[in-house]
Short mmCIF file of C-alpha atoms and ligand atoms in Angstrom, two decimals:
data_model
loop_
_atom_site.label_atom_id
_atom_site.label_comp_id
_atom_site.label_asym_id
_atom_site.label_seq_id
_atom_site.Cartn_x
_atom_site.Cartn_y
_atom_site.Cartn_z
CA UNK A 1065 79.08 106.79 113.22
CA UNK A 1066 77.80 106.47 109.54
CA UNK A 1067 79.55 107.94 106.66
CA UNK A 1068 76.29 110.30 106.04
CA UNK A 1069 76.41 111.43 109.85
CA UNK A 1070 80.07 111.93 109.99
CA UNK A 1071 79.68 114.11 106.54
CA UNK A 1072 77.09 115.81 108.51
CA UNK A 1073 78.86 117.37 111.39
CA UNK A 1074 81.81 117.90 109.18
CA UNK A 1075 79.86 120.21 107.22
CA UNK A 1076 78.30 122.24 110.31
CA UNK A 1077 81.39 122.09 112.40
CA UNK A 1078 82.96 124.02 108.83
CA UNK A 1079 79.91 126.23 108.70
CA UNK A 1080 80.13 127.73 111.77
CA UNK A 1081 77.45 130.41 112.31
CA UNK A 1082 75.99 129.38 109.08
CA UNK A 1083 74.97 125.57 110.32
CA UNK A 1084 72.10 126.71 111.58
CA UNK A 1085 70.19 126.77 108.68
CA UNK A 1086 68.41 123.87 107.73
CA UNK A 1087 69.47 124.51 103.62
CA UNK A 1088 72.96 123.12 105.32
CA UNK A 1089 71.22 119.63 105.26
CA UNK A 1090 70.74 119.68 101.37
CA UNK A 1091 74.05 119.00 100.34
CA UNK A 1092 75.52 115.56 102.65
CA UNK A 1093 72.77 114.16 100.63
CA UNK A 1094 75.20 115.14 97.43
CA UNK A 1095 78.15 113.83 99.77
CA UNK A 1096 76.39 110.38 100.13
CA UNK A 1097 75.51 109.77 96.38
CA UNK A 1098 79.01 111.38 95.90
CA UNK A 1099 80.38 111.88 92.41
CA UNK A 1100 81.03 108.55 90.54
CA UNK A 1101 82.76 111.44 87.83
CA UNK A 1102 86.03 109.35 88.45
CA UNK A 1103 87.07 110.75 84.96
CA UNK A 1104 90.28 110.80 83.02
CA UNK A 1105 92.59 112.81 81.54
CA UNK A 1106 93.27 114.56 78.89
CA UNK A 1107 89.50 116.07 79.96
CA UNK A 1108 88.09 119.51 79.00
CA UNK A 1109 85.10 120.96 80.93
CA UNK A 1110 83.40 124.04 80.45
CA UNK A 1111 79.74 125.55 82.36
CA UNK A 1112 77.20 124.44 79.87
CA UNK A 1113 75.50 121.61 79.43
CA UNK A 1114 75.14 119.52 76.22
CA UNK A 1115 73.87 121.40 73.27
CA UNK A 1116 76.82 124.18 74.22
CA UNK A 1117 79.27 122.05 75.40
CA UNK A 1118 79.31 120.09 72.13
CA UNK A 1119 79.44 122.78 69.90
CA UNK A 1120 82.34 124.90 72.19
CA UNK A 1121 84.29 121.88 73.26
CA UNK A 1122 84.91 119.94 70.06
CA UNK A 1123 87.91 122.16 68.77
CA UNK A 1124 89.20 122.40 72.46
CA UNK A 1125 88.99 118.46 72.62
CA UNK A 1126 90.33 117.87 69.13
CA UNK A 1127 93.26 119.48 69.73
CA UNK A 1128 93.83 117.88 73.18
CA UNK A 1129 93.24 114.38 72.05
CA UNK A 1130 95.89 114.77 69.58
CA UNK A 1131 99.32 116.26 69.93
CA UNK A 1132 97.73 120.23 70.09
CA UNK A 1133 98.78 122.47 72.13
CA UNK A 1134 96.51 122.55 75.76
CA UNK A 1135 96.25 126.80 75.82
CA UNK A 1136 94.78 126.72 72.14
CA UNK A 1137 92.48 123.79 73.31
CA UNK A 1138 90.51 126.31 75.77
CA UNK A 1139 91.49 129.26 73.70
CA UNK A 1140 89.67 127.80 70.54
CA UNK A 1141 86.73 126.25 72.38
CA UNK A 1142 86.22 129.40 74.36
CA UNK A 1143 85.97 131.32 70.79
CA UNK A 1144 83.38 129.29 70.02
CA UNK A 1145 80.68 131.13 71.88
CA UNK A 1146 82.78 134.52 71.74
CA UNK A 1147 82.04 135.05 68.20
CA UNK A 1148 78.49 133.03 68.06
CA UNK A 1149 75.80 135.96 68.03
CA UNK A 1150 73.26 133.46 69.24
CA UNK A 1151 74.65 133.84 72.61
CA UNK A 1152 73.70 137.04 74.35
CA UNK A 1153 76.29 136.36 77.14
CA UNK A 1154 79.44 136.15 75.85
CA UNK A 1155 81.62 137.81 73.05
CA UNK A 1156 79.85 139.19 69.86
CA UNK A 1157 76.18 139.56 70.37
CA UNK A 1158 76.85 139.62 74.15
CA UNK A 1159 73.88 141.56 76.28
CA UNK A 1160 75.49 145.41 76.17
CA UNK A 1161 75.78 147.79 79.30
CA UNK A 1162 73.06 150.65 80.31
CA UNK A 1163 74.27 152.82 77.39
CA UNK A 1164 73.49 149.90 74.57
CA UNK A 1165 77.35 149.25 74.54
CA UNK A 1166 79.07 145.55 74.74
CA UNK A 1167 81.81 145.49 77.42
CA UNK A 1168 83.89 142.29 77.27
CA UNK A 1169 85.49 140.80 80.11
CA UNK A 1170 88.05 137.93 79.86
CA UNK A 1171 90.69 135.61 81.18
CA UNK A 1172 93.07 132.77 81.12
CA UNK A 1173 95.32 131.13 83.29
CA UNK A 1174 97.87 128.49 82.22
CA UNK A 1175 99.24 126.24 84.78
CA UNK A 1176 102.67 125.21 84.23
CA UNK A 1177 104.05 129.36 84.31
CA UNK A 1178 101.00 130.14 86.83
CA UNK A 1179 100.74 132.99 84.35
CA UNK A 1180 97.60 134.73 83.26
CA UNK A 1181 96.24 137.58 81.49
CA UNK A 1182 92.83 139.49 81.76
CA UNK A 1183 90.63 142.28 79.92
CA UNK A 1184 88.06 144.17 80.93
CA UNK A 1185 85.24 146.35 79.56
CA UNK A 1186 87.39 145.66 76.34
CA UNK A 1187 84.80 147.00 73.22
CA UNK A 1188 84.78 146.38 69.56
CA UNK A 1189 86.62 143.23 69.71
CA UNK A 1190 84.59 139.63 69.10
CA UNK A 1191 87.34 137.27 71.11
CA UNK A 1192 88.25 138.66 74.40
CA UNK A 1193 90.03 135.58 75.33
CA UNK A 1194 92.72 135.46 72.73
CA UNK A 1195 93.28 139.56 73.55
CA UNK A 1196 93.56 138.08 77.62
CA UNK A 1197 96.18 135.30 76.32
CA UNK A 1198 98.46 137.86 74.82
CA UNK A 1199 98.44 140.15 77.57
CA UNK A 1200 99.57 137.37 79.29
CA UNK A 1201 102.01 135.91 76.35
CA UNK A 1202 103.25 138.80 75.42
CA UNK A 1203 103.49 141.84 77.94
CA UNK A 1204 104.63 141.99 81.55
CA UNK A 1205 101.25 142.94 82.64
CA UNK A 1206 98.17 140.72 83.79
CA UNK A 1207 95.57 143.28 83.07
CA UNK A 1208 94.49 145.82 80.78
CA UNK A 1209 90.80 147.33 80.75
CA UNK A 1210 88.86 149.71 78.29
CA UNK A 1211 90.83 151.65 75.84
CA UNK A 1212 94.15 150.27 76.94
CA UNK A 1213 92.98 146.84 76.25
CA UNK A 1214 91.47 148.35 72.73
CA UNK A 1215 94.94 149.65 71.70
CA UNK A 1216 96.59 146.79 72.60
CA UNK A 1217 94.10 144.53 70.42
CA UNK A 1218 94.98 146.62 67.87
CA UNK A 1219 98.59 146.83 68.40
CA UNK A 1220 97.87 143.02 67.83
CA UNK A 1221 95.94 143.05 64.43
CA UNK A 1222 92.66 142.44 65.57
CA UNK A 1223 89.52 143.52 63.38
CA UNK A 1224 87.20 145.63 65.43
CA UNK A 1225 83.40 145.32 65.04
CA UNK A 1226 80.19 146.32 65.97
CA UNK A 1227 79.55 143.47 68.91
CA UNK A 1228 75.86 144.65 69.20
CA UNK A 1229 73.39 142.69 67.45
CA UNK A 1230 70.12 143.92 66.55
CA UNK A 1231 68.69 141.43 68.70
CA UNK A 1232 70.67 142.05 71.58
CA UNK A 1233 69.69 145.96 71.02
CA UNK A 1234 66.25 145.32 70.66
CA UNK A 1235 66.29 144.08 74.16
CA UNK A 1236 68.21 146.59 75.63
CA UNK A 1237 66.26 149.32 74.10
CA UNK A 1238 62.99 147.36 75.44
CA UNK A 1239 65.16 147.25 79.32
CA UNK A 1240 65.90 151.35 78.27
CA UNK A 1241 62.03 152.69 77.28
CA UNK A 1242 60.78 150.99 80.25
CA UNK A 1243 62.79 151.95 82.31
CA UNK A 1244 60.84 154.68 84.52
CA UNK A 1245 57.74 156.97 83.29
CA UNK A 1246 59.62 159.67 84.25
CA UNK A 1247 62.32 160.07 81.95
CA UNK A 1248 62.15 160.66 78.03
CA UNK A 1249 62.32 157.68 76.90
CA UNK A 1250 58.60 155.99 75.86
CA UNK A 1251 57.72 152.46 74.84
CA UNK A 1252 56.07 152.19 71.36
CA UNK A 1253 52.33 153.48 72.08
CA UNK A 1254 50.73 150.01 71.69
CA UNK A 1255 53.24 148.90 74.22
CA UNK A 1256 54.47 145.89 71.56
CA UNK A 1257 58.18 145.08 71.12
CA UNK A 1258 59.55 142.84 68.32
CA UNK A 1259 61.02 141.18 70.73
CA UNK A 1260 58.90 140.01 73.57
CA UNK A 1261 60.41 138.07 76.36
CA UNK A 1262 59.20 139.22 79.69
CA UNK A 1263 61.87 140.27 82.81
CA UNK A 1264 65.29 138.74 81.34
CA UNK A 1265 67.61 137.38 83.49
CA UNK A 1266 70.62 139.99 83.87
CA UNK A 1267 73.03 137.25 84.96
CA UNK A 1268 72.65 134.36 82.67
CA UNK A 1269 75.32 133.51 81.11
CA UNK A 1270 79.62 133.38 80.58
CA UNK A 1271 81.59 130.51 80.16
CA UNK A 1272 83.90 128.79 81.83
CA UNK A 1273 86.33 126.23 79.92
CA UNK A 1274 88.92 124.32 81.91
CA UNK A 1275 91.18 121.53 80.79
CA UNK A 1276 93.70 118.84 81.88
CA UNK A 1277 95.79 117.70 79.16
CA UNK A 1278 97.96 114.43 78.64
CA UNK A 1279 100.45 115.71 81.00
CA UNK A 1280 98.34 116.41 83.85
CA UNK A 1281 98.86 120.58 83.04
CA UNK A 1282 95.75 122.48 83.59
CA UNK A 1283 94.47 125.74 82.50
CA UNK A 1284 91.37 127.86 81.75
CA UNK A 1285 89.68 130.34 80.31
CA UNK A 1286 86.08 132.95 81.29
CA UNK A 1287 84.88 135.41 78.95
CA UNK A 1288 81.97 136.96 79.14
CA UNK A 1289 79.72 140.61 78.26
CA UNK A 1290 78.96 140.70 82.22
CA UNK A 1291 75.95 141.98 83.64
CA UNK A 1292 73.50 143.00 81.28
CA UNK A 1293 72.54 147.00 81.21
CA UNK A 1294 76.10 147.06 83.94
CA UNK A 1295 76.84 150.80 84.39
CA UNK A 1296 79.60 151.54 82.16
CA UNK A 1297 83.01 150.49 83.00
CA UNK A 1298 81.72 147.40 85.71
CA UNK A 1299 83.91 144.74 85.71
CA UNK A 1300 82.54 141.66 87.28
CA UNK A 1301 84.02 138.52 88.45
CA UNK A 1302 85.17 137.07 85.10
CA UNK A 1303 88.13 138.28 83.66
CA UNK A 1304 89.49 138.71 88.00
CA UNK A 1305 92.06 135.87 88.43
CA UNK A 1306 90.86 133.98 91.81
CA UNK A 1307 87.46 135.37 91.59
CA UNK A 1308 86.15 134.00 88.08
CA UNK A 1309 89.08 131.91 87.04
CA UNK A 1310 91.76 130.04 89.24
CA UNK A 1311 94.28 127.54 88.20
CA UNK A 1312 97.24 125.67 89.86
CA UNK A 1313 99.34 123.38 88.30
CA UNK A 1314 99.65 120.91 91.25
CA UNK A 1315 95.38 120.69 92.06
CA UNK A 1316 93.62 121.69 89.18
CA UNK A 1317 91.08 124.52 88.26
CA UNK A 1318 88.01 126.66 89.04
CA UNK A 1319 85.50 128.97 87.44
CA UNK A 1320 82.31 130.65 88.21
CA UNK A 1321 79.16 132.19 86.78
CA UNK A 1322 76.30 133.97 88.04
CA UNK A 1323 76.76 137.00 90.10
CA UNK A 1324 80.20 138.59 90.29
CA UNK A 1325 79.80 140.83 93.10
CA UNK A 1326 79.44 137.90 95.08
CA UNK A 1327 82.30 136.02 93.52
CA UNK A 1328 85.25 138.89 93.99
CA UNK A 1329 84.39 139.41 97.57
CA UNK A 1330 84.93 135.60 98.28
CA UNK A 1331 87.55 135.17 95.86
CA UNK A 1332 85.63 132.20 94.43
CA UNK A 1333 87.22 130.28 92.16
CA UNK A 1334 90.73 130.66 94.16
CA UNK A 1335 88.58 128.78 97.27
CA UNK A 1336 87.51 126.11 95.43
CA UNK A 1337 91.11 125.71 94.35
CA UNK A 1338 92.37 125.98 97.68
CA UNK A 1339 89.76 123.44 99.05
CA UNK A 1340 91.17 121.14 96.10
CA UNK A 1341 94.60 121.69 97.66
CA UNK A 1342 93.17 120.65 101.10
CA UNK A 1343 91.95 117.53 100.22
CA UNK A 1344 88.11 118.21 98.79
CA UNK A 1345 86.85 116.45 95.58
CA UNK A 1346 85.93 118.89 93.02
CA UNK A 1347 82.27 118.15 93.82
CA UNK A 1348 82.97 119.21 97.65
CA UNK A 1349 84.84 121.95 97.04
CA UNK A 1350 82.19 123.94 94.53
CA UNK A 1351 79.52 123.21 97.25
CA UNK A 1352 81.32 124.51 99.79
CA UNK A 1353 81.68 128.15 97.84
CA UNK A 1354 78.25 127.94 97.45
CA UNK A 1355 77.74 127.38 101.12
CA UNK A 1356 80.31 130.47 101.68
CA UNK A 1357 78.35 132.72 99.68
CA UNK A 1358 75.32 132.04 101.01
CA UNK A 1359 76.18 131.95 104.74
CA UNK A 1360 77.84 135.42 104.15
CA UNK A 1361 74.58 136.91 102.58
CA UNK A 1362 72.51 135.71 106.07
CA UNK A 1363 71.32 132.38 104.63
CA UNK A 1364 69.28 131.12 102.03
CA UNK A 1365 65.93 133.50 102.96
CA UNK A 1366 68.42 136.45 101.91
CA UNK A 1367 69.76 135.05 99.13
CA UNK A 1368 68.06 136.25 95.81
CA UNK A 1369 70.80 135.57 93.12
CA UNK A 1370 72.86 132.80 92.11
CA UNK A 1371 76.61 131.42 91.14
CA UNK A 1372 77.32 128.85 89.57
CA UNK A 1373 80.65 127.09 89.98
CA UNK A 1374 82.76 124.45 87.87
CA UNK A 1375 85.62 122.48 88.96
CA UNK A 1376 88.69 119.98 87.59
CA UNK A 1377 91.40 118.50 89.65
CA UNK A 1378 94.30 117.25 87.65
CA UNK A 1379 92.90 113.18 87.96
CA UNK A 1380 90.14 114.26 85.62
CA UNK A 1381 87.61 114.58 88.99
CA UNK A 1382 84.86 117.00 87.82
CA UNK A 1383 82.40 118.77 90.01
CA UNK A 1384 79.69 121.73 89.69
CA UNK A 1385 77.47 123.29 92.20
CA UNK A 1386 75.04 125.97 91.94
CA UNK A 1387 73.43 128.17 94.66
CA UNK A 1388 69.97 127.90 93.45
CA UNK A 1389 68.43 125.22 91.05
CA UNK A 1390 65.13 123.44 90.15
CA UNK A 1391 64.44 119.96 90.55
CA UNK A 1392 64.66 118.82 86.99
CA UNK A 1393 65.66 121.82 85.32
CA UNK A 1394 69.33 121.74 87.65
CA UNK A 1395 72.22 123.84 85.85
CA UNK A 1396 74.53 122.27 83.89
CA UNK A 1397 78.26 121.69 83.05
CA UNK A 1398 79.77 119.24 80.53
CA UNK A 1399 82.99 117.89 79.85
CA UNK A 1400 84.40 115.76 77.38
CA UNK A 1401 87.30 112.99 77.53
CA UNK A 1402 87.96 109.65 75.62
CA UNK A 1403 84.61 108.19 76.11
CA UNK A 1404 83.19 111.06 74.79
CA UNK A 1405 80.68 113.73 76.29
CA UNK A 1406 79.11 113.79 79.56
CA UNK A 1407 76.62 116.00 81.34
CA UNK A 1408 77.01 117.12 85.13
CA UNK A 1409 73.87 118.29 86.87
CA UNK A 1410 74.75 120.60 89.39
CA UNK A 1411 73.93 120.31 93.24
CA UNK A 1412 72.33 123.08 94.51
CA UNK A 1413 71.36 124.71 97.98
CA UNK A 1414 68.04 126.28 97.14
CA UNK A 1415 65.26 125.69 95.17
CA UNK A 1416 64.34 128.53 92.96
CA UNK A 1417 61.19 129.73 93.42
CA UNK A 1418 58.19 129.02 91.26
CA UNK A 1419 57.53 132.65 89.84
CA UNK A 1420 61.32 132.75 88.41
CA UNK A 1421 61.12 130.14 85.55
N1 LIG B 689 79.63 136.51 86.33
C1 LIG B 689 79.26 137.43 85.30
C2 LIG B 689 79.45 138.84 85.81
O1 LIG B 689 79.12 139.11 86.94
C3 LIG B 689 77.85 137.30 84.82
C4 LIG B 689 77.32 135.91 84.57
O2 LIG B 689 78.03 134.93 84.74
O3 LIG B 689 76.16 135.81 84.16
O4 LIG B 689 79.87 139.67 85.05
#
């Protein structure tokens, strides 16, 4: 039997009801390129590609090529797009919720305690993450959400600030005014916005930044604002350890983006972790949550969203699968190590349709 054809009924014999959709055949083809990612470590990764991943991973990379510390390598890369306003996904200038108010979520996990620490719906404050590593460095709890997590920030010295940009409110108020014509709110009369940009996605964004450093220790970090116009008080995916973040000491680490929902129920990131443990490559192992997801849903004619997902194993092996892509315009991850930065285009189970680019 080939290689190809013994990939093949490995994957349906693991999909169960699932194989019978034909999107099953998309990804052996992956398995038969396979990753040539062989990387090294020390190696930081994070769910962007180039233009991103240059700007966020630098610090993280600068510190983990020399003798810094491998938490403040992820912390300090993550901050990067936490307190850039250009990003309307993450941290300060992050899309807000239905009420035109930023939420953050956030976590990190470090590998050699297995410890972590999480906020959620956390307002005011422009770096969720380093609020999520002292709630794990320095309280007994692993989460705190809302005003708890506000007080605690505080209790911490942080500056609080207005996280709403006046871009990112011109677009909610545009999402808010048309809304329905029968509430009170009304679109300007000529029906022109300052800001024009037609049906925005409401899951586009949050970052995920993992890294293995000299030692072979592994951690990670998501932050994000979540879904865009969220009803107040959602917590997505993100800042849950095992849905948007896992990391184990002895495999390596996970982390997701795209839509939560879909992420908590199949405790995402802790999967692809687990299929690390079992012997997958990081490539196999974010494919096969993307398989999950999708077979759970009913199959790929059901399926309207997407997740994206980002893996390390403590070698340096890097993988990243998405449910939906476009030939040519696949999403991204990048990751950095001694020879510098590389771009991973993810594999992907179904092509997005024409009408949604
Ligand atoms: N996963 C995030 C959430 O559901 C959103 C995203 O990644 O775009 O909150």
């Amino acid at each position: 039997m080939s290689k190809s054809l013994s990939r093949r009924s490995f994957l349906k014999k693991a999909a169960g009801v699932g194989a019978a959709f034909p999107f099953v055949e998309r990804f052996p083809e992956v398995f038969i390129r396979k990753r040539t990612s062989v990387s090294s470590i020390p190696i930081i990764l994070c769910s962007r590609g180039e233009e991103w991943g240059k700007k966020v991973m630098t610090p993280g990379w600068d510190l983990l090529s020399g003798t810094g510390d491998l938490l403040d390598a992820v912390e300090k890369s993550a901050n990067v797009v936490e307190l850039d306003p250009e990003d309307m996904s993450v941290g300060y200038g992050g899309r807000p919720n239905e009420e035109g108010v930023v939420q953050l979520d956030a976590c990190v996990m470090y590998g050699p305690t297995h410890n972590c620490g999480s906020v959620m719906a956390l307002e005011n404050i422009k770096t969720p993450c380093s609020v999520a590593r002292l709630v794990m460095e320095r309280t007994d709890h692993i989460q705190l959400v809302g005003e708890g997590a506000l007080r605690f920030a505080r209790a911490h010295g942080f500056t609080e600030a207005n996280l709403l940009t006046e871009e990112a409110r011109l677009r909610w108020l545009k999402w808010k005014e048309n809304l329905s014509d029968k509430d009170d709110w009304f679109p300007p009369a000529d029906g022109k916005y300052e800001h024009e940009e037609e049906d925005e996605e409401r899951t586009n964004g949050t970052i995920n930044v993992l890294a293995v450093d000299k030692n072979g220790d592994v951690a990670g970090i998501t932050t994000t604002s979540g879904l865009a116009w969220k009803i107040p008080g959602r917590v997505g995916d993100s800042p849950i350890i095992g849905a948007g973040l896992y990391v184990d000491n002895e495999v390596g680490a996970a982390g997701a983006t795209g839509r939560g929902e879909e992420v908590i129920r199949t405790c995402g990131s802790f999967y692809v972790v687990e299929r690390m443990r079992g012997g997958m490559s990081p490539q196999e192992a974010c494919e096969s949550i993307c398989k999950r997801i999708v077979d759970i849903n009913g199959g790929p004619v059901k399926v309207k969203f997407t997740d994206k997902f980002v893996a390390v194993n403590k070698n340096g092996e890097v993988g990243c699968a998405a449910i939906m892509g476009k030939k040519g315009k696949e999403p991204k991850a990048s990751f950095m190590t001694e020879d510098g930065i590389k771009v991973i285009k993810a594999t992907y189970l179904i092509e997005k349709p024409e009408e949604d680019d």
